[in-house]
CSV table of C-alpha atoms in Angstrom, one decimal:
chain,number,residue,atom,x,y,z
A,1,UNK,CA,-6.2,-22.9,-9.5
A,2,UNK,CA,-3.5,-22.8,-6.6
A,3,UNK,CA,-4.4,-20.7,-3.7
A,4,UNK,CA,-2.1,-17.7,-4.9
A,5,UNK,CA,-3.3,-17.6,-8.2
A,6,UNK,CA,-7.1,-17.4,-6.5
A,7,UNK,CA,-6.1,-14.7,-4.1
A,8,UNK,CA,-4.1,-12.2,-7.1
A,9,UNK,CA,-7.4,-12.8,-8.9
A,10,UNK,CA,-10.0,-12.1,-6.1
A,11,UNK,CA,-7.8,-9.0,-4.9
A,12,UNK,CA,-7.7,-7.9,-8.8
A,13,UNK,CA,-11.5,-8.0,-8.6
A,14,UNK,CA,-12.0,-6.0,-5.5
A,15,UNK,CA,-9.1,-3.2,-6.6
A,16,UNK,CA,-11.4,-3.0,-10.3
A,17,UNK,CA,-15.0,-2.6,-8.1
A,18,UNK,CA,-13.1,0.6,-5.5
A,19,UNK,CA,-11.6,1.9,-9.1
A,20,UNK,CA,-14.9,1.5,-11.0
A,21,UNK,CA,-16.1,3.8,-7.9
A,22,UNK,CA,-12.7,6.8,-8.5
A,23,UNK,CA,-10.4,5.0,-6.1
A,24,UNK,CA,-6.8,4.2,-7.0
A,25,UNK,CA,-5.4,1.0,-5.4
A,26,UNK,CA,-2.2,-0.4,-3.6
A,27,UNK,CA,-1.6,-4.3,-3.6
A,28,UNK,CA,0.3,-5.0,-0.7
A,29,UNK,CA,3.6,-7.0,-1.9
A,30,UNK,CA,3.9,-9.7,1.1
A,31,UNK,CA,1.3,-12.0,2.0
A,32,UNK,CA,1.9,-12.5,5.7
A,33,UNK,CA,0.4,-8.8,6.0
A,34,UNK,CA,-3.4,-7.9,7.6
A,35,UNK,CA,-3.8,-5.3,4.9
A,36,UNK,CA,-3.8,-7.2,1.3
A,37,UNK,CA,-5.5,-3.8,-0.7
A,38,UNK,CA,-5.3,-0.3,0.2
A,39,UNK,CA,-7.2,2.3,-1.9
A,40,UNK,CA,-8.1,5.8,-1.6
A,41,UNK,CA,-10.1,8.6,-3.3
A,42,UNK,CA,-8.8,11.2,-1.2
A,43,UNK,CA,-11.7,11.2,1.2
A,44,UNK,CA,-11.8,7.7,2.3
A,45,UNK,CA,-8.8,5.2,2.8
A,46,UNK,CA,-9.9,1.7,3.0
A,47,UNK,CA,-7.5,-1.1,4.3
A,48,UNK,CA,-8.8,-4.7,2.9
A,49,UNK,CA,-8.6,-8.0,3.9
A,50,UNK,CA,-9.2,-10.5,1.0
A,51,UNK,CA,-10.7,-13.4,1.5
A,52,UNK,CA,-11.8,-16.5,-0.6
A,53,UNK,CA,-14.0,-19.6,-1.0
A,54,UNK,CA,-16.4,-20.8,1.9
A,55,UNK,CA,-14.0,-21.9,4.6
A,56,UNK,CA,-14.4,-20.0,7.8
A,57,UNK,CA,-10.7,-19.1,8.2
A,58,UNK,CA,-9.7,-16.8,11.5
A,59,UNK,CA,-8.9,-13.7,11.1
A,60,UNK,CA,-7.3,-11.1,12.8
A,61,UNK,CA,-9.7,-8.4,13.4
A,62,UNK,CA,-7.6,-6.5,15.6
A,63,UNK,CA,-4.7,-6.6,13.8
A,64,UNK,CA,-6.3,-5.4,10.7
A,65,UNK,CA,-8.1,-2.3,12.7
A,66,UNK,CA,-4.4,-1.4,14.0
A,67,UNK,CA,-2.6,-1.4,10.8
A,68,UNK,CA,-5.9,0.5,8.8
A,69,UNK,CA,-5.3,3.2,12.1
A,70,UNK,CA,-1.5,3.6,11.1
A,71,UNK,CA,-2.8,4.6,7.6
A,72,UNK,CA,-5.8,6.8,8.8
A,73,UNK,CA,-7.8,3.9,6.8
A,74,UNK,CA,-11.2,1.9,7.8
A,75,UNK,CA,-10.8,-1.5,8.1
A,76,UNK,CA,-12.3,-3.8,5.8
A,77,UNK,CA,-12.9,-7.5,5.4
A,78,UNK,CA,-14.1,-8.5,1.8
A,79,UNK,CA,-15.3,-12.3,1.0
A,80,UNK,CA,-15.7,-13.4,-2.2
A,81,UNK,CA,-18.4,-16.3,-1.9
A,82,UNK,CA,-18.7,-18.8,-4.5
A,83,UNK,CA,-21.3,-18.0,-6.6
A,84,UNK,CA,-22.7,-15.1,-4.5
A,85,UNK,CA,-20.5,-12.3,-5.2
A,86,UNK,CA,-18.8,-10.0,-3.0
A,87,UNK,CA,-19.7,-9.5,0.9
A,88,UNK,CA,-17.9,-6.4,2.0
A,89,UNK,CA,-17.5,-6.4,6.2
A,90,UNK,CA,-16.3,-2.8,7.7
A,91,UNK,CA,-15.1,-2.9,10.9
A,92,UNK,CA,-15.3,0.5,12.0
A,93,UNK,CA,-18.2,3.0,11.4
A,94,UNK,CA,-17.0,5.2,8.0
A,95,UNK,CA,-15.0,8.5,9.0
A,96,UNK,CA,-13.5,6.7,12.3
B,1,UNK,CA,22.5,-7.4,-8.9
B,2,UNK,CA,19.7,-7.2,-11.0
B,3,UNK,CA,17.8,-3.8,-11.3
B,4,UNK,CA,15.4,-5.5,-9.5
B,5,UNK,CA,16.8,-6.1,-6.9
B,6,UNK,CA,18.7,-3.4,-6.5
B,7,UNK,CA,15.2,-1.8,-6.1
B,8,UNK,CA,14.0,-4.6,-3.6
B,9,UNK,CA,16.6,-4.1,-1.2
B,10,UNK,CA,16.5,-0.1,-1.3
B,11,UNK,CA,13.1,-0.3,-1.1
B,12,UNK,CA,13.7,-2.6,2.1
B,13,UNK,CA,16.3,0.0,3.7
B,14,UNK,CA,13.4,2.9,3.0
B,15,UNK,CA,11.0,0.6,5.2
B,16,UNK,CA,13.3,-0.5,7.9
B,17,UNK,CA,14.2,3.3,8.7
B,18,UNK,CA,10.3,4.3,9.2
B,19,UNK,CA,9.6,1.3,10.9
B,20,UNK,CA,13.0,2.2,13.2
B,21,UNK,CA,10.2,5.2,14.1
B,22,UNK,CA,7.5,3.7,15.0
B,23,UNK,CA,5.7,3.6,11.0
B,24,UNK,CA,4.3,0.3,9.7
B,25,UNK,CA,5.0,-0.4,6.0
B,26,UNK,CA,3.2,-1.4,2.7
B,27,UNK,CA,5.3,-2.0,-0.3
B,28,UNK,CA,3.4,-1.5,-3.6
B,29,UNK,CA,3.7,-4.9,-5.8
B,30,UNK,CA,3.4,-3.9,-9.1
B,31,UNK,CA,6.4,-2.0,-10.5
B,32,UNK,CA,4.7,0.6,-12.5
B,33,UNK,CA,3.4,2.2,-9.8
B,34,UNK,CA,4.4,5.9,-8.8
B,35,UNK,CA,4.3,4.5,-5.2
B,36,UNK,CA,7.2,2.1,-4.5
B,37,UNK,CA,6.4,2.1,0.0
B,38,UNK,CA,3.6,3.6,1.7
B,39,UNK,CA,4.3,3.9,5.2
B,40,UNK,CA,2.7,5.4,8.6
B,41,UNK,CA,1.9,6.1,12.0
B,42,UNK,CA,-1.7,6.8,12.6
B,43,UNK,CA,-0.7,10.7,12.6
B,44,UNK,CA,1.7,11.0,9.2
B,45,UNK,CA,1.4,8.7,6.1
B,46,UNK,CA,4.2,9.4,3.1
B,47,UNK,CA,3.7,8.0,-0.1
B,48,UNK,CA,7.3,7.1,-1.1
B,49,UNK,CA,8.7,6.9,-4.4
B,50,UNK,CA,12.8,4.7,-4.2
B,51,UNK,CA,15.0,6.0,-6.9
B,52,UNK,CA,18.6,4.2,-6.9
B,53,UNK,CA,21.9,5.4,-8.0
B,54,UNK,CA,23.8,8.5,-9.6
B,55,UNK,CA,21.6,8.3,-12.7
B,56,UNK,CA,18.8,10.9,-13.1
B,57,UNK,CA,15.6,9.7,-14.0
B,58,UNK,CA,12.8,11.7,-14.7
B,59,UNK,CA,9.8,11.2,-12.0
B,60,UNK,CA,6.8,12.1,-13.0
B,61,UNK,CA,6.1,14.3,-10.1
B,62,UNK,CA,2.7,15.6,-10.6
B,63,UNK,CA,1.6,11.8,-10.7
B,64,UNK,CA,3.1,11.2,-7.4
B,65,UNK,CA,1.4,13.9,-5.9
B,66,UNK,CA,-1.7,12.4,-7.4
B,67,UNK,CA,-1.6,9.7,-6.3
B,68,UNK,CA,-0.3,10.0,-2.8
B,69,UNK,CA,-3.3,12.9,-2.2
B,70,UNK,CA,-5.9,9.9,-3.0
B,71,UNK,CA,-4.5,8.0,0.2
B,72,UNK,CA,-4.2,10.9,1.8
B,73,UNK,CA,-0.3,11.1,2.3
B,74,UNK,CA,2.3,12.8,1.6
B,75,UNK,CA,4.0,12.5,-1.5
B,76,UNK,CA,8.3,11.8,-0.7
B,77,UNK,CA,11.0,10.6,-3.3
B,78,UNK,CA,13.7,9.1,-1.3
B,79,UNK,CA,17.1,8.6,-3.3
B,80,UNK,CA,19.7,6.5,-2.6
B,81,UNK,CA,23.0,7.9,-3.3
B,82,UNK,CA,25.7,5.7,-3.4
B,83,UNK,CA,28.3,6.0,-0.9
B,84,UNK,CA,26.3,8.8,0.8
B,85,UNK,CA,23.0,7.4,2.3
B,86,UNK,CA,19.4,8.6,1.7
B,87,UNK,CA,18.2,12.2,0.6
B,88,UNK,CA,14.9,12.1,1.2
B,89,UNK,CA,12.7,14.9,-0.4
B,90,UNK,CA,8.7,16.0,0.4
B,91,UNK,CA,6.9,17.0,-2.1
B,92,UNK,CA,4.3,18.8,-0.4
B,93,UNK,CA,4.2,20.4,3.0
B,94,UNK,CA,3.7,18.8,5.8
B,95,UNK,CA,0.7,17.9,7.3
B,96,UNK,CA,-1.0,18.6,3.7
């Protein structure tokens, strides 16, 4: 499976578990973006980085907490880790 | 040019004139989607909906609204008129 292909299908997952849960979801169109998800139930905004497979790639913690802040969202890293499910990361305590 | 594109490069005019103040920008991928551009700046976020051209089509207001109160913005339709710029219209108050 190429790399895209993984990504669409991980981010699909993660938008299915927040709308499971009453949230409505925003792919972001653009891949060279901190945010990859945004969803909201009109209490809570979330702003998600997805990330895939085992490889410890960097990422950009602050630029992901600026962007969430633009859209009044907590920042969120979620790892999908082969064959252990989901590991969501929130960078900021809920409500900030 | 293609529908599509028509809609790409509106939808890239509606980003470059928040961005020109200061907003950052997510556009929506996924086309059937009442929210084309979501955009903001840590104090305002719109939910924008990019109509082109003379032709009126019907916009499903109420599902705007909807939508843009689960991510806490503000719900905007911004029109292109050809020839005559942007009209850009809020739904809802601001600040609401």
């Amino acid at each position: 499976m190429s790399a895209y292909r993984k990504g669409y299908k991980a981010e699909r997952e993660i938008r299915h578990i927040f709308e499971k849960k009453g949230y409505v979801s925003i792919r972001s169109a653009g891949s060279l973006w901190p945010i990859d998800v945004l969803v909201g139930n009109g209490t809570e905004v979330y702003a998600i980085q997805v990330k895939t497979g085992k490889r410890k790639v960097r990422i950009d913690e602050e630029k992901l907490k600026e962007f969430a802040r633009m859209f009044k969202a907590i920042p969120v890293i979620a790892r999908k880790i082969p064959y252990h499910g989901w590991k969501i990361e929130y960078l900021t305590e809920k409500g900030i």
